[in-house]
Tab-separated table of C-alpha atoms in Angstrom:
chain	number	residue	atom	x	y	z
A	1	UNK	CA	0.037	0.046	0.022
A	2	UNK	CA	1.232	3.442	-0.946
A	3	UNK	CA	0.262	7.002	-0.143
A	4	UNK	CA	-0.137	9.593	-2.861
A	5	UNK	CA	-0.593	13.291	-1.785
A	6	UNK	CA	-2.378	15.646	-4.220
A	7	UNK	CA	-3.392	19.223	-4.408
A	8	UNK	CA	-6.713	19.905	-5.908
A	9	UNK	CA	-8.256	23.387	-6.014
A	10	UNK	CA	-5.473	24.334	-3.619
A	11	UNK	CA	-6.714	21.844	-1.077
A	12	UNK	CA	-4.658	18.809	0.194
A	13	UNK	CA	-5.785	15.257	-0.747
A	14	UNK	CA	-4.215	11.865	0.113
A	15	UNK	CA	-4.983	8.597	-1.537
A	16	UNK	CA	-4.167	5.206	0.013
A	17	UNK	CA	-3.661	2.878	-3.038
A	18	UNK	CA	-3.052	-0.819	-3.021
A	19	UNK	CA	-2.097	-2.001	-6.557
A	20	UNK	CA	-4.494	-0.152	-8.903
A	21	UNK	CA	-7.268	0.158	-6.140
A	22	UNK	CA	-7.885	3.152	-3.998
A	23	UNK	CA	-8.567	2.019	-0.437
A	24	UNK	CA	-9.223	5.405	1.181
A	25	UNK	CA	-9.408	9.071	0.369
A	26	UNK	CA	-8.499	11.796	2.795
A	27	UNK	CA	-8.960	15.623	2.800
A	28	UNK	CA	-7.085	17.461	5.655
A	29	UNK	CA	-6.520	14.209	7.203
A	30	UNK	CA	-10.292	13.249	7.368
A	31	UNK	CA	-11.590	10.341	5.517
A	32	UNK	CA	-14.182	11.059	2.750
A	33	UNK	CA	-16.663	8.867	1.008
A	34	UNK	CA	-16.040	7.705	-2.645
A	35	UNK	CA	-17.608	5.656	-5.291
A	36	UNK	CA	-16.132	3.038	-7.638
A	37	UNK	CA	-18.486	3.045	-10.624
A	38	UNK	CA	-16.064	0.932	-12.763
A	39	UNK	CA	-12.768	-0.695	-12.739
A	40	UNK	CA	-9.863	1.547	-11.958
A	41	UNK	CA	-12.108	4.609	-11.732
A	42	UNK	CA	-12.970	6.302	-8.480
A	43	UNK	CA	-15.083	9.492	-7.839
A	44	UNK	CA	-16.005	11.725	-4.991
A	45	UNK	CA	-17.763	15.110	-4.707
A	46	UNK	CA	-15.939	18.189	-3.432
A	47	UNK	CA	-17.019	21.790	-3.620
A	48	UNK	CA	-20.136	20.648	-5.671
A	49	UNK	CA	-17.816	19.194	-8.409
A	50	UNK	CA	-17.576	15.558	-9.106
A	51	UNK	CA	-13.788	14.646	-9.010
A	52	UNK	CA	-12.849	11.397	-10.913
A	53	UNK	CA	-9.515	9.485	-10.595
A	54	UNK	CA	-8.371	6.850	-13.097
A	55	UNK	CA	-5.672	4.611	-11.575
A	56	UNK	CA	-5.300	2.363	-14.609
A	57	UNK	CA	-1.811	3.688	-15.149
A	58	UNK	CA	-0.476	3.754	-11.525
A	59	UNK	CA	2.181	1.181	-12.245
A	60	UNK	CA	3.445	3.535	-14.715
A	61	UNK	CA	3.585	6.380	-12.119
A	62	UNK	CA	0.587	8.125	-13.539
A	63	UNK	CA	-3.072	8.963	-12.920
A	64	UNK	CA	-5.737	10.764	-14.734
A	65	UNK	CA	-7.951	13.483	-13.060
A	66	UNK	CA	-11.433	14.201	-14.249
A	67	UNK	CA	-13.871	17.010	-13.208
A	68	UNK	CA	-17.659	16.565	-13.835
A	69	UNK	CA	-16.731	13.427	-16.006
A	70	UNK	CA	-14.482	15.661	-18.202
A	71	UNK	CA	-10.762	14.940	-18.535
A	72	UNK	CA	-8.799	17.654	-16.646
A	73	UNK	CA	-5.159	16.536	-16.413
A	74	UNK	CA	-2.677	13.711	-16.293
A	75	UNK	CA	-0.401	13.717	-13.294
A	76	UNK	CA	2.880	12.011	-12.929
A	77	UNK	CA	3.541	10.410	-9.529
A	78	UNK	CA	6.827	10.470	-7.561
A	79	UNK	CA	8.390	7.098	-6.792
A	80	UNK	CA	6.564	5.565	-3.917
A	81	UNK	CA	8.487	5.200	-0.782
A	82	UNK	CA	7.191	2.046	1.114
A	83	UNK	CA	10.176	1.686	3.526
A	84	UNK	CA	10.198	2.927	6.997
A	85	UNK	CA	13.029	4.970	8.354
A	86	UNK	CA	16.163	3.114	9.597
A	87	UNK	CA	16.247	2.529	13.297
A	88	UNK	CA	19.933	1.418	13.474
A	89	UNK	CA	20.507	-0.496	16.725
A	90	UNK	CA	16.924	-0.483	17.668
A	91	UNK	CA	16.108	-2.274	14.443
A	92	UNK	CA	18.705	-4.856	15.087
A	93	UNK	CA	17.446	-5.265	18.650
A	94	UNK	CA	13.866	-5.832	17.291
A	95	UNK	CA	15.215	-8.437	14.792
A	96	UNK	CA	16.994	-10.186	17.702
A	97	UNK	CA	13.939	-10.151	19.917
A	98	UNK	CA	11.722	-11.559	16.978
A	99	UNK	CA	14.286	-14.434	16.536
A	100	UNK	CA	14.249	-14.973	20.379
A	101	UNK	CA	10.385	-15.084	20.596
A	102	UNK	CA	10.111	-17.528	17.623
A	103	UNK	CA	11.207	-20.631	19.768
A	104	UNK	CA	8.006	-22.223	21.390
A	105	UNK	CA	10.108	-23.500	24.217
A	106	UNK	CA	10.416	-19.830	25.479
A	107	UNK	CA	6.713	-19.716	26.197
A	108	UNK	CA	6.973	-22.632	28.606
A	109	UNK	CA	10.182	-21.258	30.163
A	110	UNK	CA	8.712	-17.796	30.785
A	111	UNK	CA	5.424	-19.201	32.042
A	112	UNK	CA	7.281	-21.394	34.462
A	113	UNK	CA	9.447	-18.376	35.650
A	114	UNK	CA	6.344	-16.209	36.062
A	115	UNK	CA	4.592	-18.709	38.344
A	116	UNK	CA	7.784	-19.370	40.335
A	117	UNK	CA	8.542	-15.665	40.777
A	118	UNK	CA	5.122	-14.574	42.003
A	119	UNK	CA	4.797	-17.733	44.137
A	120	UNK	CA	8.225	-16.821	45.726
A	121	UNK	CA	7.043	-13.304	46.311
A	122	UNK	CA	3.620	-13.971	47.608
A	123	UNK	CA	1.990	-17.415	47.357
A	124	UNK	CA	1.110	-20.069	44.911
A	125	UNK	CA	-2.529	-19.287	45.139
A	126	UNK	CA	-1.635	-15.631	44.424
A	127	UNK	CA	0.484	-16.578	41.507
A	128	UNK	CA	-2.126	-18.858	39.952
A	129	UNK	CA	-4.716	-16.086	40.280
A	130	UNK	CA	-2.364	-13.521	38.568
A	131	UNK	CA	-1.279	-15.962	35.750
A	132	UNK	CA	-4.929	-16.631	35.140
A	133	UNK	CA	-5.931	-12.945	34.870
A	134	UNK	CA	-2.909	-12.232	32.569
A	135	UNK	CA	-3.763	-14.976	30.289
A	136	UNK	CA	-7.396	-13.969	29.973
A	137	UNK	CA	-6.293	-10.468	29.164
A	138	UNK	CA	-3.857	-11.500	26.520
A	139	UNK	CA	-6.306	-13.856	24.968
A	140	UNK	CA	-8.589	-10.947	24.434
A	141	UNK	CA	-5.766	-9.299	22.296
A	142	UNK	CA	-5.223	-12.602	20.380
A	143	UNK	CA	-8.930	-12.941	19.683
A	144	UNK	CA	-9.171	-9.404	18.382
A	145	UNK	CA	-6.211	-10.069	16.174
A	146	UNK	CA	-7.639	-13.123	14.725
A	147	UNK	CA	-10.841	-11.291	14.037
A	148	UNK	CA	-9.042	-8.814	11.819
A	149	UNK	CA	-7.258	-11.799	10.199
A	150	UNK	CA	-3.805	-10.894	11.769
A	151	UNK	CA	-1.644	-13.925	12.242
A	152	UNK	CA	-0.495	-14.400	15.870
A	153	UNK	CA	2.284	-16.369	17.598
A	154	UNK	CA	0.370	-16.659	20.884
A	155	UNK	CA	0.785	-15.428	24.422
A	156	UNK	CA	4.172	-14.846	26.250
A	157	UNK	CA	4.355	-14.383	30.063
A	158	UNK	CA	7.109	-11.907	31.136
A	159	UNK	CA	8.201	-12.618	34.887
A	160	UNK	CA	7.396	-9.457	37.092
A	161	UNK	CA	6.284	-7.419	33.931
A	162	UNK	CA	3.095	-9.040	32.738
A	163	UNK	CA	2.105	-10.631	29.482
A	164	UNK	CA	2.391	-10.083	25.646
A	165	UNK	CA	0.342	-11.163	22.726
A	166	UNK	CA	2.500	-11.527	19.775
A	167	UNK	CA	1.565	-11.107	16.087
A	168	UNK	CA	3.273	-11.774	12.799
A	169	UNK	CA	1.431	-9.185	10.782
A	170	UNK	CA	1.111	-5.454	11.135
A	171	UNK	CA	-2.174	-3.599	11.773
A	172	UNK	CA	-3.386	-1.284	8.921
A	173	UNK	CA	-5.844	0.951	10.435
A	174	UNK	CA	-6.209	2.858	13.746
A	175	UNK	CA	-9.525	1.176	14.401
A	176	UNK	CA	-7.723	-2.232	14.554
A	177	UNK	CA	-5.402	-0.660	17.017
A	178	UNK	CA	-8.317	0.499	19.198
A	179	UNK	CA	-10.239	-2.728	19.147
A	180	UNK	CA	-7.167	-4.935	19.831
A	181	UNK	CA	-6.048	-2.629	22.671
A	182	UNK	CA	-9.489	-2.724	24.439
A	183	UNK	CA	-10.364	-6.350	23.962
A	184	UNK	CA	-7.548	-7.316	26.519
A	185	UNK	CA	-9.215	-5.180	29.277
A	186	UNK	CA	-12.751	-6.157	27.998
A	187	UNK	CA	-11.988	-9.896	28.516
A	188	UNK	CA	-10.446	-8.942	31.787
A	189	UNK	CA	-13.820	-7.263	32.832
A	190	UNK	CA	-15.513	-10.608	32.019
A	191	UNK	CA	-13.218	-12.293	34.538
A	192	UNK	CA	-13.920	-9.556	37.090
A	193	UNK	CA	-17.694	-9.873	36.712
A	194	UNK	CA	-17.447	-13.661	36.887
A	195	UNK	CA	-15.419	-13.429	40.028
A	196	UNK	CA	-18.081	-11.389	41.745
A	197	UNK	CA	-20.810	-13.790	40.619
A	198	UNK	CA	-18.947	-16.761	41.947
A	199	UNK	CA	-18.108	-15.028	45.097
A	200	UNK	CA	-21.850	-14.573	46.002
A	201	UNK	CA	-22.635	-18.003	44.701
A	202	UNK	CA	-19.961	-19.731	46.846
A	203	UNK	CA	-19.031	-17.118	49.508
A	204	UNK	CA	-15.435	-18.113	48.852
A	205	UNK	CA	-13.135	-15.092	49.235
A	206	UNK	CA	-10.780	-16.303	46.724
A	207	UNK	CA	-13.252	-15.359	43.880
A	208	UNK	CA	-13.526	-11.895	45.277
A	209	UNK	CA	-9.792	-11.567	45.198
A	210	UNK	CA	-9.799	-12.680	41.516
A	211	UNK	CA	-12.472	-10.018	40.748
A	212	UNK	CA	-10.417	-7.142	42.325
A	213	UNK	CA	-7.060	-8.298	41.246
A	214	UNK	CA	-8.319	-8.514	37.618
A	215	UNK	CA	-9.985	-5.044	37.978
A	216	UNK	CA	-6.753	-3.461	39.238
A	217	UNK	CA	-4.543	-5.064	36.609
A	218	UNK	CA	-6.823	-4.122	33.749
A	219	UNK	CA	-7.475	-0.656	35.199
A	220	UNK	CA	-3.666	0.057	35.282
A	221	UNK	CA	-3.317	-1.232	31.767
A	222	UNK	CA	-5.984	1.347	30.711
A	223	UNK	CA	-3.892	4.333	31.882
A	224	UNK	CA	-3.416	6.661	28.957
A	225	UNK	CA	0.196	6.036	28.761
A	226	UNK	CA	2.242	4.272	26.016
A	227	UNK	CA	2.908	1.351	25.535
A	228	UNK	CA	-0.063	0.310	27.781
A	229	UNK	CA	-3.312	-0.410	26.043
A	230	UNK	CA	-4.994	2.860	27.219
A	231	UNK	CA	-1.975	4.666	25.646
A	232	UNK	CA	-2.708	2.944	22.282
A	233	UNK	CA	-6.351	3.896	22.321
A	234	UNK	CA	-5.327	7.442	23.261
A	235	UNK	CA	-2.674	7.581	20.331
A	236	UNK	CA	-5.067	6.280	17.773
A	237	UNK	CA	-7.766	8.801	18.594
A	238	UNK	CA	-5.461	11.724	18.830
A	239	UNK	CA	-3.251	11.003	15.798
A	240	UNK	CA	-6.465	10.586	13.840
A	241	UNK	CA	-7.283	14.231	14.557
A	242	UNK	CA	-3.939	15.812	13.618
A	243	UNK	CA	-0.286	14.702	13.890
A	244	UNK	CA	0.496	17.598	16.142
A	245	UNK	CA	-2.529	16.863	18.420
A	246	UNK	CA	-1.487	13.289	18.691
A	247	UNK	CA	2.138	14.205	19.744
A	248	UNK	CA	1.003	16.673	22.356
A	249	UNK	CA	-1.570	14.329	23.782
A	250	UNK	CA	0.874	11.461	24.003
A	251	UNK	CA	3.568	13.626	25.657
A	252	UNK	CA	1.033	14.818	28.258
A	253	UNK	CA	0.485	11.077	28.804
A	254	UNK	CA	4.202	10.562	29.530
A	255	UNK	CA	4.148	13.578	31.989
A	256	UNK	CA	1.195	11.948	33.759
A	257	UNK	CA	3.052	8.644	33.939
A	258	UNK	CA	6.050	10.396	35.493
A	259	UNK	CA	3.927	12.054	38.019
A	260	UNK	CA	2.196	8.660	38.814
A	261	UNK	CA	5.576	7.017	39.015
A	262	UNK	CA	6.899	9.584	41.603
A	263	UNK	CA	3.615	9.786	43.706
A	264	UNK	CA	3.239	5.893	44.057
A	265	UNK	CA	6.920	4.876	43.760
A	266	UNK	CA	6.114	2.786	40.697
A	267	UNK	CA	9.701	2.453	39.279
A	268	UNK	CA	8.832	-0.234	36.878
A	269	UNK	CA	6.462	2.277	35.275
A	270	UNK	CA	9.394	4.404	34.322
A	271	UNK	CA	10.688	1.647	32.057
A	272	UNK	CA	7.348	1.563	30.288
A	273	UNK	CA	7.388	5.243	29.926
A	274	UNK	CA	10.877	5.191	28.334
A	275	UNK	CA	9.596	2.474	25.689
A	276	UNK	CA	6.386	4.544	25.213
A	277	UNK	CA	8.572	7.631	24.430
A	278	UNK	CA	10.434	5.772	21.825
A	279	UNK	CA	7.127	4.823	20.193
A	280	UNK	CA	5.902	8.359	20.205
A	281	UNK	CA	9.067	9.493	18.474
A	282	UNK	CA	8.822	6.827	15.809
A	283	UNK	CA	5.183	7.645	15.292
A	284	UNK	CA	5.979	11.271	14.879
A	285	UNK	CA	8.820	10.773	12.575
A	286	UNK	CA	6.648	8.409	10.324
A	287	UNK	CA	3.659	10.716	10.183
A	288	UNK	CA	3.974	11.593	6.530
A	289	UNK	CA	4.301	8.131	5.124
A	290	UNK	CA	2.095	6.235	7.765
A	291	UNK	CA	0.210	3.385	6.309
A	292	UNK	CA	-2.503	3.412	9.077
A	293	UNK	CA	-5.825	4.668	8.070
A	294	UNK	CA	-7.060	7.082	10.649
A	295	UNK	CA	-10.399	7.158	12.469
A	296	UNK	CA	-13.040	9.391	11.166
A	297	UNK	CA	-15.064	11.580	13.654
A	298	UNK	CA	-17.547	8.893	14.369
A	299	UNK	CA	-14.761	6.410	15.044
A	300	UNK	CA	-13.023	8.675	17.352
A	301	UNK	CA	-16.222	9.208	19.437
A	302	UNK	CA	-17.069	5.522	19.472
A	303	UNK	CA	-13.621	4.511	20.473
A	304	UNK	CA	-13.616	7.118	23.328
A	305	UNK	CA	-16.986	5.755	24.500
A	306	UNK	CA	-15.726	2.118	24.457
A	307	UNK	CA	-12.707	3.217	26.374
A	308	UNK	CA	-14.831	4.917	28.996
A	309	UNK	CA	-17.292	2.122	29.303
A	310	UNK	CA	-14.526	-0.541	30.000
A	311	UNK	CA	-12.779	1.734	32.472
A	312	UNK	CA	-16.249	2.347	34.260
A	313	UNK	CA	-16.701	-1.470	34.444
A	314	UNK	CA	-13.497	-2.188	36.168
A	315	UNK	CA	-13.891	0.884	38.600
A	316	UNK	CA	-17.410	-0.351	39.497
A	317	UNK	CA	-15.935	-3.840	40.499
A	318	UNK	CA	-13.235	-2.316	42.751
A	319	UNK	CA	-15.745	0.170	44.299
A	320	UNK	CA	-18.011	-2.809	44.936
A	321	UNK	CA	-15.600	-4.294	47.538
A	322	UNK	CA	-14.133	-0.957	48.668
A	323	UNK	CA	-15.786	-1.050	52.144
A	324	UNK	CA	-14.666	-4.747	52.779
A	325	UNK	CA	-12.430	-5.509	55.734
A	326	UNK	CA	-11.276	-8.781	54.154
A	327	UNK	CA	-7.438	-8.648	53.633
A	328	UNK	CA	-7.750	-10.359	50.204
A	329	UNK	CA	-9.885	-7.526	48.840
A	330	UNK	CA	-7.377	-4.947	50.214
A	331	UNK	CA	-4.642	-6.713	48.151
A	332	UNK	CA	-4.933	-4.404	45.131
A	333	UNK	CA	-4.067	-1.401	47.211
A	334	UNK	CA	-1.193	-3.209	48.791
A	335	UNK	CA	0.237	-3.924	45.215
A	336	UNK	CA	-0.423	-0.415	44.140
A	337	UNK	CA	1.568	1.087	46.983
A	338	UNK	CA	4.427	-1.630	46.773
């Protein structure tokens, strides 16, 4: 897929083209509707004029423009640049990590190390609870990837860090990024609600512990900080508006994360913030050739509403047990202040 930038009537337009097919048309970074009345011919309305584009000669670096079904001009296209900027050492590190994660035995080793580590710090019961919550969360990401036809390599558990759902393919739209990011916490919300139901059905405190622990983990993951899931939702919405808005909002998220780290002594969060800052830099540098189709205004509003709904669900579960004197139910606050 390549991006073609045009100027029509002194207004900027962008075309996302795959082969000889136009996938999306943007005006001032906002998606606009278009028709495909015949093969290799696309048209849309702008300023009460019908603009037509013939992509039959895209491979020869040329397209034909029509206005009100009348031939207007033939435009020569610059050579497409499909490559991404070189990342030097970081690119080599990413390649090394990809080779590292390809071995299936690593999954078993990491899972065993995670269970052993959490059991050593707390207890085997807590370790199994935590691993269960992490697996369900990451499974939500995997299911969303498969829904969009994205190949996955499964779930990796990282000791003392969390989990990671690994994919083979790249996303192509901001909407995919939003859905994949939110489905982890959404599946986690199912775990929390199920824990509440089982707690009242059996009166076993362990299920209440699962409910509040799942709510805490997923609520933390929904913080608007990259590379957490909430940060990805925030990035997709803000960068769909304008690139400078996306940069500003994501940087505010980094500042919020630094304040949170200082206030609660969450030193591990500083590492996440460093990784997130690198992601923001790469996103900003690649803004002119990004292959990601942005969200339209409806998509931005709907994404924000879904995010708020999932956050509210986890907050409701934690507030439901807020007045309990049971030490298991106070565990989330203990972890938060650790």
